C-alpha positions as YAML, in Angstrom:
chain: A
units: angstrom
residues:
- id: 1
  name: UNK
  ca: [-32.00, 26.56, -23.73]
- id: 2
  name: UNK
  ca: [-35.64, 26.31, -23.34]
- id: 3
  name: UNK
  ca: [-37.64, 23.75, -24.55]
- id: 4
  name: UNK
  ca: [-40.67, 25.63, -25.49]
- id: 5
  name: UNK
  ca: [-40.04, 27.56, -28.85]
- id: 6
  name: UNK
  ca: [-41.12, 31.21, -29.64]
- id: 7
  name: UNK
  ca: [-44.45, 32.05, -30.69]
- id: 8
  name: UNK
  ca: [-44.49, 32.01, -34.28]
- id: 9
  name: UNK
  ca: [-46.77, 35.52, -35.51]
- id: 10
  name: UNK
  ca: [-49.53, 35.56, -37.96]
- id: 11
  name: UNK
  ca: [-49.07, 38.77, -40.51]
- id: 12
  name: UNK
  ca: [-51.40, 41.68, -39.55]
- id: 13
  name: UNK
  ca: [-54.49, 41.22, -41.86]
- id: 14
  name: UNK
  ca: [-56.22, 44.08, -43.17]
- id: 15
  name: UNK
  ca: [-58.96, 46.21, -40.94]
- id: 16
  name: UNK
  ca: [-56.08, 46.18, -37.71]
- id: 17
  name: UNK
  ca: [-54.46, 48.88, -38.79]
- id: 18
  name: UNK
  ca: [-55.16, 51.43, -36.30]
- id: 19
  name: UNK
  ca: [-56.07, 48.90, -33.13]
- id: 20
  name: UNK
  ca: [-52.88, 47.19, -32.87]
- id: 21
  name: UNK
  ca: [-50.34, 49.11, -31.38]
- id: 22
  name: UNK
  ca: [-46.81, 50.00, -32.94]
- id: 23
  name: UNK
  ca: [-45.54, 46.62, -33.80]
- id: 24
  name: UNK
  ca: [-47.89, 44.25, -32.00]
- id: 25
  name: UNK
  ca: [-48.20, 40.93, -33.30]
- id: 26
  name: UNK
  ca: [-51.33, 38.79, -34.16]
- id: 27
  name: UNK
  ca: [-50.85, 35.30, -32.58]
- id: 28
  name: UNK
  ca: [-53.86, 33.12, -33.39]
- id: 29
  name: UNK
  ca: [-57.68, 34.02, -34.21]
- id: 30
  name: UNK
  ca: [-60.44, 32.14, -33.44]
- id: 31
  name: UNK
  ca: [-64.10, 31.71, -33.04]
- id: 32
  name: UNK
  ca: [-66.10, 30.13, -30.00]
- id: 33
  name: UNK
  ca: [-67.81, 27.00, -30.83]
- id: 34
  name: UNK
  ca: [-71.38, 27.62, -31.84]
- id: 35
  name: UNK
  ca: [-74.69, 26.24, -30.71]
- id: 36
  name: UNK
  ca: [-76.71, 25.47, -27.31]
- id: 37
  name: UNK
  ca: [-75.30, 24.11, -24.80]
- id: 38
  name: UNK
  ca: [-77.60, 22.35, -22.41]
- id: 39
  name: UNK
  ca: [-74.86, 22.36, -19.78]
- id: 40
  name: UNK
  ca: [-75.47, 25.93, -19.03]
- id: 41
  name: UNK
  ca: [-79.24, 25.38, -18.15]
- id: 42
  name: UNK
  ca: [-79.62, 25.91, -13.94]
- id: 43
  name: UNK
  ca: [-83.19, 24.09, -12.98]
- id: 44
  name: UNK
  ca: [-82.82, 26.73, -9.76]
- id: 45
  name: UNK
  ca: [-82.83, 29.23, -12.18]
- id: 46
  name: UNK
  ca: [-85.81, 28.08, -14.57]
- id: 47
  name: UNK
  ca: [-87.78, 27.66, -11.63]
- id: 48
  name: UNK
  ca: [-90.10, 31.04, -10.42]
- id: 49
  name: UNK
  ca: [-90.23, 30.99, -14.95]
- id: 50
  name: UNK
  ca: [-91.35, 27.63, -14.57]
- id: 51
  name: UNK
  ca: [-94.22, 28.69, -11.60]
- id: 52
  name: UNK
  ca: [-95.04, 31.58, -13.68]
- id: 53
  name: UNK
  ca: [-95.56, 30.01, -17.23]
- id: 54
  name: UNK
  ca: [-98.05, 27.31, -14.74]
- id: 55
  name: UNK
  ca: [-99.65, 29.59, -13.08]
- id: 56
  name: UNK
  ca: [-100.51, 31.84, -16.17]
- id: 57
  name: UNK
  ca: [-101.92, 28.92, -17.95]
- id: 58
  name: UNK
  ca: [-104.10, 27.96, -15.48]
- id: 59
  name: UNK
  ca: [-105.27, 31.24, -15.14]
- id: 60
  name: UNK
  ca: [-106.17, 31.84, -18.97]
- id: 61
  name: UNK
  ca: [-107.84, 28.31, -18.44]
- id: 62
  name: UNK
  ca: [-110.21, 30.31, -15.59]
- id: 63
  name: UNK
  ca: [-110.29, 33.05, -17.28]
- id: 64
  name: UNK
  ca: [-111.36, 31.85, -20.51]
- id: 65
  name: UNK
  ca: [-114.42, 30.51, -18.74]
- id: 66
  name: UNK
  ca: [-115.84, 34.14, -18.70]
- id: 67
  name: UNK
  ca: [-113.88, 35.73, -21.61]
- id: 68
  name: UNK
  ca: [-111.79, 34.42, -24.14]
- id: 69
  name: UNK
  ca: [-110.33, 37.83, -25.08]
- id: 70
  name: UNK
  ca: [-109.60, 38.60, -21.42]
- id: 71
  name: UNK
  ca: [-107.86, 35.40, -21.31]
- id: 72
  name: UNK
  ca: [-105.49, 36.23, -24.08]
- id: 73
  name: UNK
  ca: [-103.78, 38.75, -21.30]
- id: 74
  name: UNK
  ca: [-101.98, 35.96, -19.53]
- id: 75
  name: UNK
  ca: [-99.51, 35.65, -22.64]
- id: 76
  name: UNK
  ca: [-97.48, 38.20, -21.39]
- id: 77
  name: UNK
  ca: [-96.86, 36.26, -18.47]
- id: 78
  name: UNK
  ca: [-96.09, 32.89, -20.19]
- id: 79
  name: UNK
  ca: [-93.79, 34.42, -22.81]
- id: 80
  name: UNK
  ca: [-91.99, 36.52, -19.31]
- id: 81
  name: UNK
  ca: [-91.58, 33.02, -17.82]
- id: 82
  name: UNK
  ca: [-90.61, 31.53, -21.02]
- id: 83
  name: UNK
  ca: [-88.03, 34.00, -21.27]
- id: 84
  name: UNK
  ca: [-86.40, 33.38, -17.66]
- id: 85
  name: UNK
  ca: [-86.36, 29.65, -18.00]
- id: 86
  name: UNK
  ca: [-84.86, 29.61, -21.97]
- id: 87
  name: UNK
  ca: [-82.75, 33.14, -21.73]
- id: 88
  name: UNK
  ca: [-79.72, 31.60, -20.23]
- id: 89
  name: UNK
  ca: [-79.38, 28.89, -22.47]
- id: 90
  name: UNK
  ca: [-79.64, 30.90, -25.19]
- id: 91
  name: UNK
  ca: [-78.62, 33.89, -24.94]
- id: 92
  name: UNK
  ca: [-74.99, 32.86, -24.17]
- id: 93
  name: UNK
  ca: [-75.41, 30.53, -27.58]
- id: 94
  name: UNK
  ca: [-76.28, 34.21, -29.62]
- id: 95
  name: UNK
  ca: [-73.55, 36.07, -27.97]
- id: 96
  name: UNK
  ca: [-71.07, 33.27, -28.62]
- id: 97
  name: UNK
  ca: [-72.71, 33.00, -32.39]
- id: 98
  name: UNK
  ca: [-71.64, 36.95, -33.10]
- id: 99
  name: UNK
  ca: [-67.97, 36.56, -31.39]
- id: 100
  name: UNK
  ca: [-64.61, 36.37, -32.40]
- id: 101
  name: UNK
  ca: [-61.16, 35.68, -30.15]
- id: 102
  name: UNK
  ca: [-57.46, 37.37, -30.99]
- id: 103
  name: UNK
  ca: [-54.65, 36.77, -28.94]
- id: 104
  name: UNK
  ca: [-51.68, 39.16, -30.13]
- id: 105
  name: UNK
  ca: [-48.17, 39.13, -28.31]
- id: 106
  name: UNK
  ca: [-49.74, 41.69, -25.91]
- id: 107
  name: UNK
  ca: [-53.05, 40.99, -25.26]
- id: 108
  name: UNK
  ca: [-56.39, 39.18, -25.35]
- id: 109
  name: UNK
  ca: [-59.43, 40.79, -27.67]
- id: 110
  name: UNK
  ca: [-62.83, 39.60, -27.52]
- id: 111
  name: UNK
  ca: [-64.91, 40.98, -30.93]
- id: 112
  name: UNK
  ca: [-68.62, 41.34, -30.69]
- id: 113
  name: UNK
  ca: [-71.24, 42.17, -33.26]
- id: 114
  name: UNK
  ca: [-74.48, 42.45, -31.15]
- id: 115
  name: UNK
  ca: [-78.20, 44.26, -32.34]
- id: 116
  name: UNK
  ca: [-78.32, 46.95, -30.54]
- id: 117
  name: UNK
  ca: [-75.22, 47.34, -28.84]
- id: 118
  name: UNK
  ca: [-72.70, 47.61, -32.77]
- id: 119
  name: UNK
  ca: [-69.76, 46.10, -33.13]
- id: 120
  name: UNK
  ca: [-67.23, 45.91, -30.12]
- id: 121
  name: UNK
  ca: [-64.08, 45.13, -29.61]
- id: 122
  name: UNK
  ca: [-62.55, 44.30, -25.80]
- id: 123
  name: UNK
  ca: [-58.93, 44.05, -24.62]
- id: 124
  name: UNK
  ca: [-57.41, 42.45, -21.92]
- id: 125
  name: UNK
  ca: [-53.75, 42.88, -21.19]
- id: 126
  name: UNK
  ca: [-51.47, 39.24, -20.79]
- id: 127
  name: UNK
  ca: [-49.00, 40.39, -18.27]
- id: 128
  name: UNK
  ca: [-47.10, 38.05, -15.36]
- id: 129
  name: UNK
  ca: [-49.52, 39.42, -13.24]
- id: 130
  name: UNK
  ca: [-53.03, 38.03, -15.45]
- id: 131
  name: UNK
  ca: [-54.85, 34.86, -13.58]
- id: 132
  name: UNK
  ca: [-55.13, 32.51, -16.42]
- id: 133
  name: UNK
  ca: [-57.71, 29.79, -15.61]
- id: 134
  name: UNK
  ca: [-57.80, 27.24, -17.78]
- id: 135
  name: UNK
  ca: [-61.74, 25.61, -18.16]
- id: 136
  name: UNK
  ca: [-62.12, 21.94, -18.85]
- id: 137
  name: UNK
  ca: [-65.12, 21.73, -21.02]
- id: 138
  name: UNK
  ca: [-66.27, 20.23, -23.97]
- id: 139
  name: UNK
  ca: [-64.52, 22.20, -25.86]
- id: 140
  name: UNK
  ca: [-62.22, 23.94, -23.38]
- id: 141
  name: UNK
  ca: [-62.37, 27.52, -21.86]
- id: 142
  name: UNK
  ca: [-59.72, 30.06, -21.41]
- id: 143
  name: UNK
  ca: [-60.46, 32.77, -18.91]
- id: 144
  name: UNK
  ca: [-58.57, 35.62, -18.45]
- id: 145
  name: UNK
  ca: [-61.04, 39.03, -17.24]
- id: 146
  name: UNK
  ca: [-60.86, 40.21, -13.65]
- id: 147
  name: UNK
  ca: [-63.25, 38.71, -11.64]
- id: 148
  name: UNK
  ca: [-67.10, 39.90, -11.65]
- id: 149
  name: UNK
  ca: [-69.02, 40.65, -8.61]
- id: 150
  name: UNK
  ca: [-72.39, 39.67, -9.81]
- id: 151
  name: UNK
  ca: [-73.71, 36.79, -12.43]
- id: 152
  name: UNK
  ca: [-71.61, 37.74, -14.86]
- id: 153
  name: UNK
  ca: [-68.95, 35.26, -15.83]
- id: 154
  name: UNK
  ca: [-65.30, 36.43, -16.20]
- id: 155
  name: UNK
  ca: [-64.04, 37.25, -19.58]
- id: 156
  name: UNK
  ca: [-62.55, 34.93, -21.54]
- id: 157
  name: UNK
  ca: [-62.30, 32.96, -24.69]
- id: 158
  name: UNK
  ca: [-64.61, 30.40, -24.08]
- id: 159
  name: UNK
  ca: [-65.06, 26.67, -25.72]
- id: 160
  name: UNK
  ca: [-62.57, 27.15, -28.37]
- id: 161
  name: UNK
  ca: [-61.59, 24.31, -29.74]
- id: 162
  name: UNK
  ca: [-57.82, 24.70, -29.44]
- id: 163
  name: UNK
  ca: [-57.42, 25.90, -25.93]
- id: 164
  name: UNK
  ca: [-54.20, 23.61, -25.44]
- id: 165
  name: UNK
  ca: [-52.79, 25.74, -27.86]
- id: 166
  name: UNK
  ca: [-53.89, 29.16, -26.99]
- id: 167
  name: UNK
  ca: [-53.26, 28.23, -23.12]
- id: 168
  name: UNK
  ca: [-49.93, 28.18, -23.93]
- id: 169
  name: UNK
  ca: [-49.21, 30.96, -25.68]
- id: 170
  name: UNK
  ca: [-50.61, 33.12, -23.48]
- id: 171
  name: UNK
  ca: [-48.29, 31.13, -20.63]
- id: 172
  name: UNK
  ca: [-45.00, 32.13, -23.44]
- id: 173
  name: UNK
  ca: [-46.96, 35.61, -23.36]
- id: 174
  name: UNK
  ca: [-46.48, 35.89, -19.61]
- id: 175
  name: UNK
  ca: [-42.93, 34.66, -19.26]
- id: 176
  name: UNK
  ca: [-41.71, 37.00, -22.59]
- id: 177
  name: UNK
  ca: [-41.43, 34.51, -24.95]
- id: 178
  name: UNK
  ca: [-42.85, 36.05, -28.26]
- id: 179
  name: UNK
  ca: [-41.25, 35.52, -31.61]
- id: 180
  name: UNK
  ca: [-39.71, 39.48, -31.25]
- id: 181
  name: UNK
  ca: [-38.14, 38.61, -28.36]
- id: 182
  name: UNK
  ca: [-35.30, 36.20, -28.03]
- id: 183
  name: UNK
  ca: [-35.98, 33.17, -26.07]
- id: 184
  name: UNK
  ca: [-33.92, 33.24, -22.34]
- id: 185
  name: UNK
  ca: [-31.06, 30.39, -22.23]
- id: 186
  name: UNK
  ca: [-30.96, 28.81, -19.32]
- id: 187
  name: UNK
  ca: [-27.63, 29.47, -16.94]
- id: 188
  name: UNK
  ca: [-25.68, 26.76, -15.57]
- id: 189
  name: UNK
  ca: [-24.15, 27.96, -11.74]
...
């Protein structure tokens, strides 16, 4: 017999009905961990915000010699480099601020409530064939999305504070061991 027991399920709470499919199971819920994290600031990155924010200053500081109202135009260039040296810090802290993780004996869905873009909901099969790639991180990541071409990071539920756990449920997911299904026994030759 195995020694990893079935997934136990959570009862399907109210506001799934229609986005689970016929008898899929709700595993475990969960939230990323919220705040800034100063581990996701690149100095390579802040830097041409960095030269822009200086350079604008010292130009209002020229320009205000002739015109203090003509100097006021170089705060569009200090809040732009403002914004490329502080936007990926935070912006990653919002997004992770509006989201919200389910794992279900099928799949992986990511729920976001952004301005702007509404309330959506993304879903990633668990099959044998998903890469799991387990993030050590303070807390943990799970990723789980097909890889990205560009900047953008694979999906994933990231620094939850019970990856452990989730990690391996998804790893029960991918060998067939929910609580629907009865757990293989193990042959002796």
């Amino acid at each position: 017999m195995s020694d990893t027991p079935a997934i136990p399920a959570i009862a399907t709470p109210p506001g799934w009905q229609g986005i689970l499919d016929e008898g899929e199971q709700i595993l475990w819920q969960g939230a990323p961990e919220r705040g800034i994290r100063v581990a996701e600031f690149d100095p390579k990155a802040a830097g041409p915000g960095l030269f822009m924010v200086c350079f604008a200053l010292f130009w209002m500081w020229g320009a205000s010699q002739g015109s203090r109202i003509f100097a006021l135009f170089g705060l569009i260039f200090v809040f732009t480099g403002l914004r490329q040296i502080f936007e990926p810090v935070l912006k990653p802290a919002f997004i992770r601020a509006r989201s919200f993780y389910t794992l279900t004996d099928r799949r992986a869905i990511i729920a976001t409530d952004l301005p702007f873009q509404g309330r959506r909901l993304a879903s990633y099969p668990i099959d044998r064939a998903t890469p799991l790639e387990y993030v050590a991180s303070d807390p943990p990541s799970i990723l789980f999305g097909p890889p990205t071409g560009g900047k953008k990071p694979r999906a994933g539920f990231s620094h939850i504070a019970d990856a452990d756990q989730v990690m391996a449920m998804m790893r029960q997911i991918q060998r067939g061991q929910t609580s629907d299904q009865p757990t293989p026994k193990d042959t002796q030759p």
